[in-house]
Amino acid sequence: MAEILIVEDEFSINELIRKNLNLTGHHCTQAFDGLSACRLLENGKFDLLVLDIMLPGLDGYQVFERASGTPAIFLTAKSGLTDKLKGLAMGADDYLTKPFQMLELAARVEAVLRRTKKVETEFMLGDMKCDFDRHQVFLKGTAVECTPKEYELLEVLIRNRNIALSREKLLDMVWGYDFDGGTRTVDVHIQRLRHKLHLENHIKTVYKLGYRLEAQK
Ligand code: CA
């Protein structure tokens, strides 16, 4: 989990980013103008900035200058090359041109955090070890065969551990919105994960909702 500061003056975009990054297990703080962003930066420690360039008060570049080396992904409304080049020249880690897909943002965020060593690269629970870089799962040190969907489901559960996730949410996150196989698919995959990885006591059924992976913090 990383601490992320979202600086974006368009409320709906800021909210959408927050919701999506929360879902991938990060904690987000929101700022809607440059000055309050700087105040938050003075008072807190952030692993990453998601930073709009066109802001009221101070613009994104000015905020970034005051961010003392915090990694940043710039959001630019312009497709103009100068904006991107200016951001990168100043040391931004990446940029996205609006409009962008939330999945794209989430992928860039993970990539930057990975580079700056702020993401988990593995997770252990009981006899199980999940290696996020290799997309492999081990049980007592021996690799366990998982289908791509089983693996993705496991990673979503791990990254959102101790949080109850509905079947619908899991379906959306792992299979995508256009999948029409129904929530039964989730149940079947959960059963397989429980059995294969000896997680019967850790993947809890949440009555009338879905599932939660329980793990000590
Ligand atoms: Ca803006």
PDB file of C-alpha atoms and ligand atoms in Angstrom:
ATOM      1  CA  MET A   1       0.000   0.000   0.000  1.00  0.00           C
ATOM      2  CA  ALA A   2       1.280   3.422  -0.927  1.00  0.00           C
ATOM      3  CA  GLU A   3       0.325   6.910   0.226  1.00  0.00           C
ATOM      4  CA  ILE A   4      -0.754   8.829  -2.856  1.00  0.00           C
ATOM      5  CA  LEU A   5      -1.583  12.515  -3.164  1.00  0.00           C
ATOM      6  CA  ILE A   6      -4.027  13.296  -5.960  1.00  0.00           C
ATOM      7  CA  VAL A   7      -3.915  16.900  -7.134  1.00  0.00           C
ATOM      8  CA  GLU A   8      -6.687  17.596  -9.623  1.00  0.00           C
ATOM      9  CA  ASP A   9      -9.130  20.501  -9.634  1.00  0.00           C
ATOM     10  CA  GLU A  10     -11.876  18.667 -11.504  1.00  0.00           C
ATOM     11  CA  PHE A  11     -13.805  17.085  -8.680  1.00  0.00           C
ATOM     12  CA  SER A  12     -15.244  14.154 -10.664  1.00  0.00           C
ATOM     13  CA  ILE A  13     -11.855  13.157 -12.090  1.00  0.00           C
ATOM     14  CA  ASN A  14     -10.204  13.480  -8.679  1.00  0.00           C
ATOM     15  CA  GLU A  15     -12.901  11.257  -7.161  1.00  0.00           C
ATOM     16  CA  LEU A  16     -12.658   8.682  -9.920  1.00  0.00           C
ATOM     17  CA  ILE A  17      -8.889   8.449  -9.477  1.00  0.00           C
ATOM     18  CA  ARG A  18      -9.264   8.120  -5.713  1.00  0.00           C
ATOM     19  CA  LYS A  19     -11.839   5.342  -5.991  1.00  0.00           C
ATOM     20  CA  ASN A  20      -9.761   3.383  -8.452  1.00  0.00           C
ATOM     21  CA  LEU A  21      -6.496   3.706  -6.558  1.00  0.00           C
ATOM     22  CA  ASN A  22      -8.276   2.774  -3.330  1.00  0.00           C
ATOM     23  CA  LEU A  23      -9.454  -0.386  -5.009  1.00  0.00           C
ATOM     24  CA  THR A  24      -5.902  -1.333  -5.886  1.00  0.00           C
ATOM     25  CA  GLY A  25      -5.051  -1.074  -2.201  1.00  0.00           C
ATOM     26  CA  HIS A  26      -3.586   2.420  -1.920  1.00  0.00           C
ATOM     27  CA  HIS A  27      -4.434   5.206   0.470  1.00  0.00           C
ATOM     28  CA  CYS A  28      -5.234   8.496  -1.205  1.00  0.00           C
ATOM     29  CA  THR A  29      -5.325  12.109  -0.072  1.00  0.00           C
ATOM     30  CA  GLN A  30      -7.022  14.641  -2.319  1.00  0.00           C
ATOM     31  CA  ALA A  31      -6.142  18.241  -3.137  1.00  0.00           C
ATOM     32  CA  PHE A  32      -8.100  20.430  -5.545  1.00  0.00           C
ATOM     33  CA  ASP A  33      -5.694  23.322  -6.015  1.00  0.00           C
ATOM     34  CA  GLY A  34      -1.961  23.932  -6.005  1.00  0.00           C
ATOM     35  CA  LEU A  35      -1.656  25.723  -2.688  1.00  0.00           C
ATOM     36  CA  SER A  36      -3.461  23.122  -0.614  1.00  0.00           C
ATOM     37  CA  ALA A  37      -1.379  20.455  -2.356  1.00  0.00           C
ATOM     38  CA  CYS A  38       1.779  22.232  -1.164  1.00  0.00           C
ATOM     39  CA  ARG A  39       0.414  22.466   2.349  1.00  0.00           C
ATOM     40  CA  LEU A  40      -0.298  18.721   2.371  1.00  0.00           C
ATOM     41  CA  LEU A  41       3.195  18.057   1.043  1.00  0.00           C
ATOM     42  CA  GLU A  42       4.712  20.078   3.862  1.00  0.00           C
ATOM     43  CA  ASN A  43       2.782  18.178   6.493  1.00  0.00           C
ATOM     44  CA  GLY A  44       2.816  14.645   5.175  1.00  0.00           C
ATOM     45  CA  LYS A  45       4.903  12.049   3.472  1.00  0.00           C
ATOM     46  CA  PHE A  46       3.687  10.703   0.144  1.00  0.00           C
ATOM     47  CA  ASP A  47       5.033   7.890  -2.004  1.00  0.00           C
ATOM     48  CA  LEU A  48       3.562   9.293  -5.194  1.00  0.00           C
ATOM     49  CA  LEU A  49       1.862  12.362  -6.630  1.00  0.00           C
ATOM     50  CA  VAL A  50      -0.786  12.157  -9.327  1.00  0.00           C
ATOM     51  CA  LEU A  51      -0.577  15.718 -10.467  1.00  0.00           C
ATOM     52  CA  ASP A  52      -2.663  17.727 -12.892  1.00  0.00           C
ATOM     53  CA  ILE A  53      -0.725  20.476 -14.654  1.00  0.00           C
ATOM     54  CA  MET A  54      -3.486  23.060 -15.112  1.00  0.00           C
ATOM     55  CA  LEU A  55      -4.508  23.987 -11.570  1.00  0.00           C
ATOM     56  CA  PRO A  56      -5.856  27.092  -9.867  1.00  0.00           C
ATOM     57  CA  GLY A  57      -3.283  28.934  -7.759  1.00  0.00           C
ATOM     58  CA  LEU A  58      -0.001  27.188  -8.374  1.00  0.00           C
ATOM     59  CA  ASP A  59       0.215  24.973 -11.438  1.00  0.00           C
ATOM     60  CA  GLY A  60       1.387  21.351 -11.412  1.00  0.00           C
ATOM     61  CA  TYR A  61       4.980  22.264 -12.249  1.00  0.00           C
ATOM     62  CA  GLN A  62       5.179  24.633  -9.302  1.00  0.00           C
ATOM     63  CA  VAL A  63       3.685  22.024  -6.973  1.00  0.00           C
ATOM     64  CA  PHE A  64       6.180  19.468  -8.239  1.00  0.00           C
ATOM     65  CA  GLU A  65       9.083  21.851  -7.560  1.00  0.00           C
ATOM     66  CA  ARG A  66       7.972  22.015  -3.937  1.00  0.00           C
ATOM     67  CA  ALA A  67       7.477  18.261  -3.645  1.00  0.00           C
ATOM     68  CA  SER A  68      11.138  17.615  -2.787  1.00  0.00           C
ATOM     69  CA  GLY A  69      11.721  14.541  -4.860  1.00  0.00           C
ATOM     70  CA  THR A  70       8.376  12.789  -4.417  1.00  0.00           C
ATOM     71  CA  PRO A  71       7.760  10.625  -7.522  1.00  0.00           C
ATOM     72  CA  ALA A  72       5.053  12.092  -9.746  1.00  0.00           C
ATOM     73  CA  ILE A  73       2.794  11.183 -12.630  1.00  0.00           C
ATOM     74  CA  PHE A  74       1.633  14.287 -14.481  1.00  0.00           C
ATOM     75  CA  LEU A  75      -1.814  14.543 -15.970  1.00  0.00           C
ATOM     76  CA  THR A  76      -1.954  16.783 -18.980  1.00  0.00           C
ATOM     77  CA  ALA A  77      -5.016  17.952 -20.860  1.00  0.00           C
ATOM     78  CA  LYS A  78      -2.895  18.909 -23.801  1.00  0.00           C
ATOM     79  CA  SER A  79      -1.501  16.531 -26.310  1.00  0.00           C
ATOM     80  CA  GLY A  80       1.218  19.117 -26.929  1.00  0.00           C
ATOM     81  CA  LEU A  81       4.659  17.629 -26.733  1.00  0.00           C
ATOM     82  CA  THR A  82       6.126  20.608 -24.850  1.00  0.00           C
ATOM     83  CA  ASP A  83       4.067  19.923 -21.721  1.00  0.00           C
ATOM     84  CA  LYS A  84       5.144  16.294 -21.603  1.00  0.00           C
ATOM     85  CA  LEU A  85       8.757  17.145 -22.265  1.00  0.00           C
ATOM     86  CA  LYS A  86       8.755  19.879 -19.650  1.00  0.00           C
ATOM     87  CA  GLY A  87       7.336  17.501 -17.055  1.00  0.00           C
ATOM     88  CA  LEU A  88       9.812  14.763 -17.854  1.00  0.00           C
ATOM     89  CA  ALA A  89      12.698  17.236 -17.961  1.00  0.00           C
ATOM     90  CA  MET A  90      11.756  18.354 -14.474  1.00  0.00           C
ATOM     91  CA  GLY A  91      12.024  14.771 -13.292  1.00  0.00           C
ATOM     92  CA  ALA A  92       8.433  13.518 -13.461  1.00  0.00           C
ATOM     93  CA  ASP A  93       8.278   9.735 -13.565  1.00  0.00           C
ATOM     94  CA  ASP A  94       5.525   9.502 -16.140  1.00  0.00           C
ATOM     95  CA  TYR A  95       2.638  11.425 -17.672  1.00  0.00           C
ATOM     96  CA  LEU A  96      -0.832  10.661 -18.966  1.00  0.00           C
ATOM     97  CA  THR A  97      -2.809  12.672 -21.479  1.00  0.00           C
ATOM     98  CA  LYS A  98      -6.465  13.239 -20.667  1.00  0.00           C
ATOM     99  CA  PRO A  99      -8.778  11.554 -21.234  1.00  0.00           C
ATOM    100  CA  PHE A 100      -7.166   8.341 -20.041  1.00  0.00           C
ATOM    101  CA  GLN A 101      -8.427   4.961 -18.915  1.00  0.00           C
ATOM    102  CA  MET A 102      -8.374   4.256 -15.189  1.00  0.00           C
ATOM    103  CA  LEU A 103      -6.717   0.907 -15.876  1.00  0.00           C
ATOM    104  CA  GLU A 104      -3.948   2.745 -17.677  1.00  0.00           C
ATOM    105  CA  LEU A 105      -3.437   5.054 -14.724  1.00  0.00           C
ATOM    106  CA  ALA A 106      -3.425   2.121 -12.288  1.00  0.00           C
ATOM    107  CA  ALA A 107      -0.795   0.353 -14.410  1.00  0.00           C
ATOM    108  CA  ARG A 108       1.411   3.475 -14.544  1.00  0.00           C
ATOM    109  CA  VAL A 109       1.033   3.967 -10.790  1.00  0.00           C
ATOM    110  CA  GLU A 110       2.127   0.394 -10.091  1.00  0.00           C
ATOM    111  CA  ALA A 111       5.047   0.748 -12.508  1.00  0.00           C
ATOM    112  CA  VAL A 112       6.311   3.918 -10.841  1.00  0.00           C
ATOM    113  CA  LEU A 113       5.853   2.500  -7.341  1.00  0.00           C
ATOM    114  CA  ARG A 114       7.662  -0.635  -8.405  1.00  0.00           C
ATOM    115  CA  ARG A 115      10.555   1.420  -9.733  1.00  0.00           C
ATOM    116  CA  THR A 116      10.673   3.492  -6.589  1.00  0.00           C
ATOM    117  CA  LYS A 117      10.404   0.311  -4.516  1.00  0.00           C
ATOM    118  CA  LYS A 118       7.164   1.185  -2.801  1.00  0.00           C
ATOM    119  CA  VAL A 119       5.126  -1.838  -3.791  1.00  0.00           C
ATOM    120  CA  GLU A 120       5.184  -5.292  -2.358  1.00  0.00           C
ATOM    121  CA  THR A 121       6.888  -7.720  -4.651  1.00  0.00           C
ATOM    122  CA  GLU A 122       5.755 -10.735  -2.686  1.00  0.00           C
ATOM    123  CA  PHE A 123       3.222 -11.688  -0.081  1.00  0.00           C
ATOM    124  CA  MET A 124       3.290 -14.579   2.369  1.00  0.00           C
ATOM    125  CA  LEU A 125       0.443 -16.160   4.241  1.00  0.00           C
ATOM    126  CA  GLY A 126       0.887 -19.431   6.088  1.00  0.00           C
ATOM    127  CA  ASP A 127       2.605 -21.852   3.729  1.00  0.00           C
ATOM    128  CA  MET A 128       1.761 -19.770   0.690  1.00  0.00           C
ATOM    129  CA  LYS A 129       3.959 -17.261  -1.057  1.00  0.00           C
ATOM    130  CA  CYS A 130       2.769 -15.114  -3.942  1.00  0.00           C
ATOM    131  CA  ASP A 131       5.429 -13.580  -6.169  1.00  0.00           C
ATOM    132  CA  PHE A 132       3.892 -10.542  -7.911  1.00  0.00           C
ATOM    133  CA  ASP A 133       6.763 -10.019 -10.336  1.00  0.00           C
ATOM    134  CA  ARG A 134       6.767 -13.567 -11.635  1.00  0.00           C
ATOM    135  CA  HIS A 135       2.996 -14.086 -11.278  1.00  0.00           C
ATOM    136  CA  GLN A 136       3.724 -17.303  -9.454  1.00  0.00           C
ATOM    137  CA  VAL A 137       2.393 -18.915  -6.328  1.00  0.00           C
ATOM    138  CA  PHE A 138       4.310 -21.271  -4.072  1.00  0.00           C
ATOM    139  CA  LEU A 139       3.190 -23.624  -1.360  1.00  0.00           C
ATOM    140  CA  LYS A 140       5.938 -24.617   1.046  1.00  0.00           C
ATOM    141  CA  GLY A 141       8.399 -23.467  -1.596  1.00  0.00           C
ATOM    142  CA  THR A 142       6.937 -25.535  -4.432  1.00  0.00           C
ATOM    143  CA  ALA A 143       5.358 -23.742  -7.402  1.00  0.00           C
ATOM    144  CA  VAL A 144       1.612 -24.314  -7.706  1.00  0.00           C
ATOM    145  CA  GLU A 145      -0.033 -24.257 -11.131  1.00  0.00           C
ATOM    146  CA  CYS A 146      -2.658 -21.537 -11.326  1.00  0.00           C
ATOM    147  CA  THR A 147      -4.653 -20.421 -14.348  1.00  0.00           C
ATOM    148  CA  PRO A 148      -4.245 -16.743 -15.253  1.00  0.00           C
ATOM    149  CA  LYS A 149      -7.690 -15.949 -13.791  1.00  0.00           C
ATOM    150  CA  GLU A 150      -6.979 -17.827 -10.575  1.00  0.00           C
ATOM    151  CA  TYR A 151      -3.775 -15.868 -10.207  1.00  0.00           C
ATOM    152  CA  GLU A 152      -5.439 -12.519 -10.922  1.00  0.00           C
ATOM    153  CA  LEU A 153      -8.210 -13.259  -8.463  1.00  0.00           C
ATOM    154  CA  LEU A 154      -5.649 -14.150  -5.811  1.00  0.00           C
ATOM    155  CA  GLU A 155      -3.674 -10.971  -6.436  1.00  0.00           C
ATOM    156  CA  VAL A 156      -6.829  -8.830  -6.171  1.00  0.00           C
ATOM    157  CA  LEU A 157      -7.723 -10.538  -2.876  1.00  0.00           C
ATOM    158  CA  ILE A 158      -4.207 -10.018  -1.532  1.00  0.00           C
ATOM    159  CA  ARG A 159      -3.939  -6.370  -2.578  1.00  0.00           C
ATOM    160  CA  ASN A 160      -7.344  -5.720  -0.989  1.00  0.00           C
ATOM    161  CA  ARG A 161      -6.837  -7.998   1.983  1.00  0.00           C
ATOM    162  CA  ASN A 162      -9.037  -7.631   5.035  1.00  0.00           C
ATOM    163  CA  ILE A 163     -11.610  -5.849   2.876  1.00  0.00           C
ATOM    164  CA  ALA A 164     -14.919  -7.498   1.924  1.00  0.00           C
ATOM    165  CA  LEU A 165     -15.244  -7.606  -1.862  1.00  0.00           C
ATOM    166  CA  SER A 166     -18.547  -8.330  -3.547  1.00  0.00           C
ATOM    167  CA  ARG A 167     -18.808 -11.024  -6.184  1.00  0.00           C
ATOM    168  CA  GLU A 168     -19.743  -8.350  -8.718  1.00  0.00           C
ATOM    169  CA  LYS A 169     -16.682  -6.275  -7.867  1.00  0.00           C
ATOM    170  CA  LEU A 170     -14.401  -9.301  -8.150  1.00  0.00           C
ATOM    171  CA  LEU A 171     -16.012 -10.185 -11.444  1.00  0.00           C
ATOM    172  CA  ASP A 172     -15.422  -6.663 -12.762  1.00  0.00           C
ATOM    173  CA  MET A 173     -11.846  -6.519 -11.532  1.00  0.00           C
ATOM    174  CA  VAL A 174     -10.727  -9.921 -12.744  1.00  0.00           C
ATOM    175  CA  TRP A 175     -12.944 -10.790 -15.684  1.00  0.00           C
ATOM    176  CA  GLY A 176     -13.920  -7.308 -16.860  1.00  0.00           C
ATOM    177  CA  TYR A 177     -17.201  -5.550 -17.337  1.00  0.00           C
ATOM    178  CA  ASP A 178     -18.054  -7.288 -20.583  1.00  0.00           C
ATOM    179  CA  PHE A 179     -17.815 -10.802 -19.142  1.00  0.00           C
ATOM    180  CA  ASP A 180     -21.244 -12.434 -19.047  1.00  0.00           C
ATOM    181  CA  GLY A 181     -20.401 -15.668 -17.240  1.00  0.00           C
ATOM    182  CA  GLY A 182     -22.126 -14.676 -13.995  1.00  0.00           C
ATOM    183  CA  THR A 183     -20.954 -14.501 -10.384  1.00  0.00           C
ATOM    184  CA  ARG A 184     -20.931 -18.293 -10.062  1.00  0.00           C
ATOM    185  CA  THR A 185     -17.599 -18.115 -11.888  1.00  0.00           C
ATOM    186  CA  VAL A 186     -16.170 -16.233  -8.914  1.00  0.00           C
ATOM    187  CA  ASP A 187     -17.401 -18.899  -6.469  1.00  0.00           C
ATOM    188  CA  VAL A 188     -15.827 -21.677  -8.520  1.00  0.00           C
ATOM    189  CA  HIS A 189     -12.465 -19.918  -8.681  1.00  0.00           C
ATOM    190  CA  ILE A 190     -12.550 -19.088  -4.976  1.00  0.00           C
ATOM    191  CA  GLN A 191     -13.135 -22.768  -4.175  1.00  0.00           C
ATOM    192  CA  ARG A 192     -10.159 -23.754  -6.293  1.00  0.00           C
ATOM    193  CA  LEU A 193      -7.885 -21.182  -4.674  1.00  0.00           C
ATOM    194  CA  ARG A 194      -8.933 -22.248  -1.195  1.00  0.00           C
ATOM    195  CA  HIS A 195      -8.231 -25.862  -1.971  1.00  0.00           C
ATOM    196  CA  LYS A 196      -5.040 -25.459  -3.994  1.00  0.00           C
ATOM    197  CA  LEU A 197      -3.365 -23.001  -1.662  1.00  0.00           C
ATOM    198  CA  HIS A 198      -4.710 -24.258   1.656  1.00  0.00           C
ATOM    199  CA  LEU A 199      -6.470 -20.954   2.217  1.00  0.00           C
ATOM    200  CA  GLU A 200      -9.717 -22.414   3.589  1.00  0.00           C
ATOM    201  CA  ASN A 201      -9.216 -20.505   6.826  1.00  0.00           C
ATOM    202  CA  HIS A 202      -8.156 -17.291   5.185  1.00  0.00           C
ATOM    203  CA  ILE A 203     -10.562 -16.702   2.300  1.00  0.00           C
ATOM    204  CA  LYS A 204     -13.756 -15.989   4.202  1.00  0.00           C
ATOM    205  CA  THR A 205     -17.222 -15.973   2.723  1.00  0.00           C
ATOM    206  CA  VAL A 206     -18.978 -12.714   3.525  1.00  0.00           C
ATOM    207  CA  TYR A 207     -22.658 -13.487   3.931  1.00  0.00           C
ATOM    208  CA  LYS A 208     -24.786 -12.214   1.026  1.00  0.00           C
ATOM    209  CA  LEU A 209     -21.863 -10.239  -0.383  1.00  0.00           C
ATOM    210  CA  GLY A 210     -18.742 -12.004  -1.460  1.00  0.00           C
ATOM    211  CA  TYR A 211     -15.311 -12.750  -0.037  1.00  0.00           C
ATOM    212  CA  ARG A 212     -12.524 -11.375   2.089  1.00  0.00           C
ATOM    213  CA  LEU A 213      -8.942 -12.531   2.448  1.00  0.00           C
ATOM    214  CA  GLU A 214      -8.011 -12.374   6.094  1.00  0.00           C
ATOM    215  CA  ALA A 215      -4.388 -11.717   6.910  1.00  0.00           C
ATOM    216  CA  GLN A 216      -2.637 -10.143   9.842  1.00  0.00           C
ATOM    217  CA  LYS A 217      -1.362  -6.659   9.108  1.00  0.00           C
TER     218      LYS A 217
HETATM  219 CA    CA B   1      -7.103  21.009 -14.315  1.00  0.00          CA
END
